[in-house]
């Protein structure tokens, strides 16, 4: 079984970053695996939620997984 690359609370960024109409930075809120495809629901800097494929994201910072720092 393939593990999820990102966890809930991780700060991510879209690989295809364009300043005009992009999501920019987002926080992972949910993950879903359908067959071989892994998708993440992220809340983006424009305060909207979108589903994004794992291949289109890269990690900026790890979340705290519910723990205090």
mmCIF file of N, CA and C in Angstrom:
data_model
loop_
_atom_site.group_PDB
_atom_site.id
_atom_site.type_symbol
_atom_site.label_atom_id
_atom_site.label_comp_id
_atom_site.label_asym_id
_atom_site.label_seq_id
_atom_site.Cartn_x
_atom_site.Cartn_y
_atom_site.Cartn_z
ATOM 1 N N UNK A 1 0.833 -1.190 0.000
ATOM 2 C CA UNK A 1 0.000 0.000 0.000
ATOM 3 C C UNK A 1 0.874 1.249 0.000
ATOM 4 N N UNK A 2 0.599 2.155 -0.884
ATOM 5 C CA UNK A 2 1.365 3.392 -0.994
ATOM 6 C C UNK A 2 0.959 4.358 0.109
ATOM 7 N N UNK A 3 1.950 4.929 0.770
ATOM 8 C CA UNK A 3 1.681 5.915 1.814
ATOM 9 C C UNK A 3 1.439 7.271 1.178
ATOM 10 N N UNK A 4 0.726 8.116 1.894
ATOM 11 C CA UNK A 4 0.481 9.476 1.434
ATOM 12 C C UNK A 4 1.758 10.296 1.596
ATOM 13 N N UNK A 5 2.060 11.089 0.579
ATOM 14 C CA UNK A 5 3.269 11.900 0.592
ATOM 15 C C UNK A 5 3.125 13.113 1.504
ATOM 16 N N UNK A 6 1.916 13.650 1.577
ATOM 17 C CA UNK A 6 1.655 14.826 2.409
ATOM 18 C C UNK A 6 0.682 14.448 3.518
ATOM 19 N N UNK A 7 0.776 15.143 4.628
ATOM 20 C CA UNK A 7 -0.114 14.905 5.759
ATOM 21 C C UNK A 7 -0.999 16.133 5.958
ATOM 22 N N UNK A 8 -2.070 15.960 6.714
ATOM 23 C CA UNK A 8 -2.963 17.070 7.017
ATOM 24 C C UNK A 8 -2.185 18.131 7.789
ATOM 25 N N UNK A 9 -2.329 19.380 7.359
ATOM 26 C CA UNK A 9 -1.649 20.496 8.001
ATOM 27 C C UNK A 9 -0.371 20.921 7.311
ATOM 28 N N UNK A 10 0.076 20.169 6.306
ATOM 29 C CA UNK A 10 1.295 20.537 5.583
ATOM 30 C C UNK A 10 1.057 21.755 4.701
ATOM 31 N N UNK A 11 2.045 22.625 4.638
ATOM 32 C CA UNK A 11 2.000 23.784 3.750
ATOM 33 C C UNK A 11 2.582 23.359 2.411
ATOM 34 N N UNK A 12 1.797 23.511 1.354
ATOM 35 C CA UNK A 12 2.209 23.077 0.021
ATOM 36 C C UNK A 12 2.088 24.225 -0.973
ATOM 37 N N UNK A 13 2.675 23.997 -2.135
ATOM 38 C CA UNK A 13 2.586 24.976 -3.212
ATOM 39 C C UNK A 13 2.375 24.221 -4.509
ATOM 40 N N UNK A 14 1.615 24.826 -5.400
ATOM 41 C CA UNK A 14 1.354 24.223 -6.692
ATOM 42 C C UNK A 14 2.596 24.353 -7.564
ATOM 43 N N UNK A 15 2.955 23.292 -8.295
ATOM 44 C CA UNK A 15 4.141 23.327 -9.152
ATOM 45 C C UNK A 15 3.981 24.311 -10.298
ATOM 46 N N UNK A 16 2.807 24.381 -10.900
ATOM 47 C CA UNK A 16 2.560 25.285 -12.028
ATOM 48 C C UNK A 16 2.135 26.645 -11.494
ATOM 49 N N UNK A 17 3.051 27.343 -10.867
ATOM 50 C CA UNK A 17 2.738 28.623 -10.225
ATOM 51 C C UNK A 17 2.775 29.752 -11.248
ATOM 52 N N UNK A 18 1.630 30.405 -11.423
ATOM 53 C CA UNK A 18 1.536 31.580 -12.275
ATOM 54 C C UNK A 18 0.882 32.691 -11.458
ATOM 55 N N UNK A 19 1.444 33.848 -11.493
ATOM 56 C CA UNK A 19 1.004 34.936 -10.627
ATOM 57 C C UNK A 19 -0.407 35.409 -10.925
ATOM 58 N N UNK A 20 -0.857 35.312 -12.162
ATOM 59 C CA UNK A 20 -2.150 35.882 -12.529
ATOM 60 C C UNK A 20 -3.325 35.095 -11.948
ATOM 61 N N UNK A 21 -3.355 33.800 -12.187
ATOM 62 C CA UNK A 21 -4.499 33.007 -11.738
ATOM 63 C C UNK A 21 -4.018 31.678 -11.176
ATOM 64 N N UNK A 22 -3.518 31.713 -9.958
ATOM 65 C CA UNK A 22 -3.015 30.484 -9.364
ATOM 66 C C UNK A 22 -3.486 30.362 -7.935
ATOM 67 N N UNK A 23 -3.280 29.175 -7.407
ATOM 68 C CA UNK A 23 -3.660 28.933 -6.028
ATOM 69 C C UNK A 23 -2.594 29.464 -5.073
ATOM 70 N N UNK A 24 -1.339 29.478 -5.507
ATOM 71 C CA UNK A 24 -0.258 29.937 -4.648
ATOM 72 C C UNK A 24 0.060 28.912 -3.580
ATOM 73 N N UNK A 25 -0.070 29.308 -2.318
ATOM 74 C CA UNK A 25 0.218 28.422 -1.202
ATOM 75 C C UNK A 25 -1.072 27.878 -0.620
ATOM 76 N N UNK A 26 -0.996 26.660 -0.081
ATOM 77 C CA UNK A 26 -2.181 26.059 0.510
ATOM 78 C C UNK A 26 -1.829 25.121 1.646
ATOM 79 N N UNK A 27 -2.838 24.734 2.394
ATOM 80 C CA UNK A 27 -2.684 23.796 3.500
ATOM 81 C C UNK A 27 -3.528 22.567 3.199
ATOM 82 N N UNK A 28 -2.937 21.396 3.342
ATOM 83 C CA UNK A 28 -3.629 20.138 3.081
ATOM 84 C C UNK A 28 -4.671 19.911 4.165
ATOM 85 N N UNK A 29 -5.932 19.670 3.748
ATOM 86 C CA UNK A 29 -7.005 19.426 4.705
ATOM 87 C C UNK A 29 -7.553 18.006 4.638
ATOM 88 N N UNK A 30 -7.276 17.304 3.519
ATOM 89 C CA UNK A 30 -7.805 15.950 3.364
ATOM 90 C C UNK A 30 -7.052 15.241 2.252
ATOM 91 N N UNK A 31 -6.939 13.911 2.347
ATOM 92 C CA UNK A 31 -6.307 13.140 1.282
ATOM 93 C C UNK A 31 -7.228 11.998 0.872
ATOM 94 N N UNK A 32 -7.143 11.626 -0.401
ATOM 95 C CA UNK A 32 -8.017 10.604 -0.959
ATOM 96 C C UNK A 32 -7.254 9.815 -1.999
ATOM 97 N N UNK A 33 -7.343 8.485 -1.915
ATOM 98 C CA UNK A 33 -6.699 7.623 -2.896
ATOM 99 C C UNK A 33 -7.767 6.874 -3.666
ATOM 100 N N UNK A 34 -7.762 7.031 -4.990
ATOM 101 C CA UNK A 34 -8.709 6.350 -5.863
ATOM 102 C C UNK A 34 -7.878 5.579 -6.890
ATOM 103 N N UNK A 35 -7.817 4.267 -6.754
ATOM 104 C CA UNK A 35 -6.961 3.480 -7.635
ATOM 105 C C UNK A 35 -5.512 3.812 -7.359
ATOM 106 N N UNK A 36 -4.805 4.239 -8.395
ATOM 107 C CA UNK A 36 -3.406 4.631 -8.240
ATOM 108 C C UNK A 36 -3.229 6.133 -8.076
ATOM 109 N N UNK A 37 -4.313 6.874 -8.207
ATOM 110 C CA UNK A 37 -4.246 8.331 -8.135
ATOM 111 C C UNK A 37 -4.491 8.804 -6.702
ATOM 112 N N UNK A 38 -3.613 9.672 -6.229
ATOM 113 C CA UNK A 38 -3.757 10.267 -4.902
ATOM 114 C C UNK A 38 -4.056 11.744 -5.100
ATOM 115 N N UNK A 39 -5.140 12.206 -4.460
ATOM 116 C CA UNK A 39 -5.524 13.616 -4.541
ATOM 117 C C UNK A 39 -5.593 14.193 -3.129
ATOM 118 N N UNK A 40 -5.319 15.482 -3.053
ATOM 119 C CA UNK A 40 -5.356 16.200 -1.781
ATOM 120 C C UNK A 40 -6.301 17.384 -1.893
ATOM 121 N N UNK A 41 -7.117 17.551 -0.868
ATOM 122 C CA UNK A 41 -7.958 18.745 -0.803
ATOM 123 C C UNK A 41 -7.184 19.778 0.000
ATOM 124 N N UNK A 42 -6.995 20.936 -0.606
ATOM 125 C CA UNK A 42 -6.213 21.993 0.019
ATOM 126 C C UNK A 42 -7.027 23.269 0.082
ATOM 127 N N UNK A 43 -6.843 24.000 1.167
ATOM 128 C CA UNK A 43 -7.420 25.337 1.242
ATOM 129 C C UNK A 43 -6.285 26.291 0.866
ATOM 130 N N UNK A 44 -6.564 27.100 -0.145
ATOM 131 C CA UNK A 44 -5.543 27.943 -0.741
ATOM 132 C C UNK A 44 -5.586 29.357 -0.183
ATOM 133 N N UNK A 45 -4.620 30.151 -0.564
ATOM 134 C CA UNK A 45 -4.495 31.518 -0.063
ATOM 135 C C UNK A 45 -5.673 32.396 -0.472
ATOM 136 N N UNK A 46 -6.438 31.980 -1.507
ATOM 137 C CA UNK A 46 -7.630 32.740 -1.896
ATOM 138 C C UNK A 46 -8.875 32.269 -1.133
ATOM 139 N N UNK A 47 -8.673 31.460 -0.070
ATOM 140 C CA UNK A 47 -9.711 30.955 0.832
ATOM 141 C C UNK A 47 -10.707 30.029 0.153
ATOM 142 N N UNK A 48 -10.312 29.376 -0.934
ATOM 143 C CA UNK A 48 -11.141 28.382 -1.608
ATOM 144 C C UNK A 48 -10.469 27.027 -1.500
ATOM 145 N N UNK A 49 -11.289 25.957 -1.552
ATOM 146 C CA UNK A 49 -10.751 24.609 -1.476
ATOM 147 C C UNK A 49 -10.802 23.951 -2.843
ATOM 148 N N UNK A 50 -9.693 23.302 -3.205
ATOM 149 C CA UNK A 50 -9.600 22.598 -4.474
ATOM 150 C C UNK A 50 -8.959 21.237 -4.245
ATOM 151 N N UNK A 51 -9.307 20.271 -5.108
ATOM 152 C CA UNK A 51 -8.664 18.972 -5.121
ATOM 153 C C UNK A 51 -7.510 19.036 -6.109
ATOM 154 N N UNK A 52 -6.332 18.586 -5.686
ATOM 155 C CA UNK A 52 -5.144 18.648 -6.527
ATOM 156 C C UNK A 52 -4.444 17.291 -6.492
ATOM 157 N N UNK A 53 -3.958 16.846 -7.649
ATOM 158 C CA UNK A 53 -3.214 15.597 -7.717
ATOM 159 C C UNK A 53 -1.869 15.739 -7.020
ATOM 160 N N UNK A 54 -1.389 14.618 -6.502
ATOM 161 C CA UNK A 54 -0.129 14.593 -5.769
ATOM 162 C C UNK A 54 1.048 15.087 -6.616
ATOM 163 N N UNK A 55 1.036 14.781 -7.905
ATOM 164 C CA UNK A 55 2.127 15.178 -8.799
ATOM 165 C C UNK A 55 2.213 16.683 -8.999
ATOM 166 N N UNK A 56 1.134 17.418 -8.744
ATOM 167 C CA UNK A 56 1.104 18.864 -8.976
ATOM 168 C C UNK A 56 1.467 19.689 -7.743
ATOM 169 N N UNK A 57 1.890 19.029 -6.671
ATOM 170 C CA UNK A 57 2.213 19.730 -5.427
ATOM 171 C C UNK A 57 3.648 19.465 -5.004
ATOM 172 N N UNK A 58 4.223 20.421 -4.286
ATOM 173 C CA UNK A 58 5.465 20.137 -3.590
ATOM 174 C C UNK A 58 5.412 20.769 -2.205
ATOM 175 N N UNK A 59 6.164 20.183 -1.304
ATOM 176 C CA UNK A 59 6.119 20.526 0.112
ATOM 177 C C UNK A 59 6.933 21.775 0.412
ATOM 178 N N UNK A 60 6.324 22.687 1.162
ATOM 179 C CA UNK A 60 7.021 23.874 1.652
ATOM 180 C C UNK A 60 7.437 23.658 3.111
ATOM 181 N N UNK A 61 6.481 23.226 3.958
ATOM 182 C CA UNK A 61 6.769 22.989 5.375
ATOM 183 C C UNK A 61 5.830 21.928 5.928
ATOM 184 N N UNK A 62 6.334 21.109 6.816
ATOM 185 C CA UNK A 62 5.519 20.085 7.462
ATOM 186 C C UNK A 62 4.624 20.716 8.519
ATOM 187 N N UNK A 63 3.408 20.159 8.644
ATOM 188 C CA UNK A 63 2.508 20.588 9.701
ATOM 189 C C UNK A 63 2.909 19.944 11.015
ATOM 190 N N UNK A 64 2.229 20.301 12.085
ATOM 191 C CA UNK A 64 2.586 19.785 13.406
ATOM 192 C C UNK A 64 1.818 18.522 13.774
ATOM 193 N N UNK A 65 0.903 18.056 12.919
ATOM 194 C CA UNK A 65 0.139 16.827 13.155
ATOM 195 C C UNK A 65 -0.605 16.863 14.484
ATOM 196 N N UNK A 66 -1.050 18.030 14.896
ATOM 197 C CA UNK A 66 -1.818 18.151 16.124
ATOM 198 C C UNK A 66 -0.990 18.343 17.374
ATOM 199 N N UNK A 67 0.335 18.311 17.266
ATOM 200 C CA UNK A 67 1.199 18.475 18.420
ATOM 201 C C UNK A 67 1.645 19.932 18.553
ATOM 202 N N UNK A 68 1.928 20.335 19.771
ATOM 203 C CA UNK A 68 2.450 21.681 19.980
ATOM 204 C C UNK A 68 3.943 21.692 19.712
ATOM 205 N N UNK A 69 4.465 22.843 19.350
ATOM 206 C CA UNK A 69 5.912 22.920 19.032
ATOM 207 C C UNK A 69 6.724 23.123 20.285
#
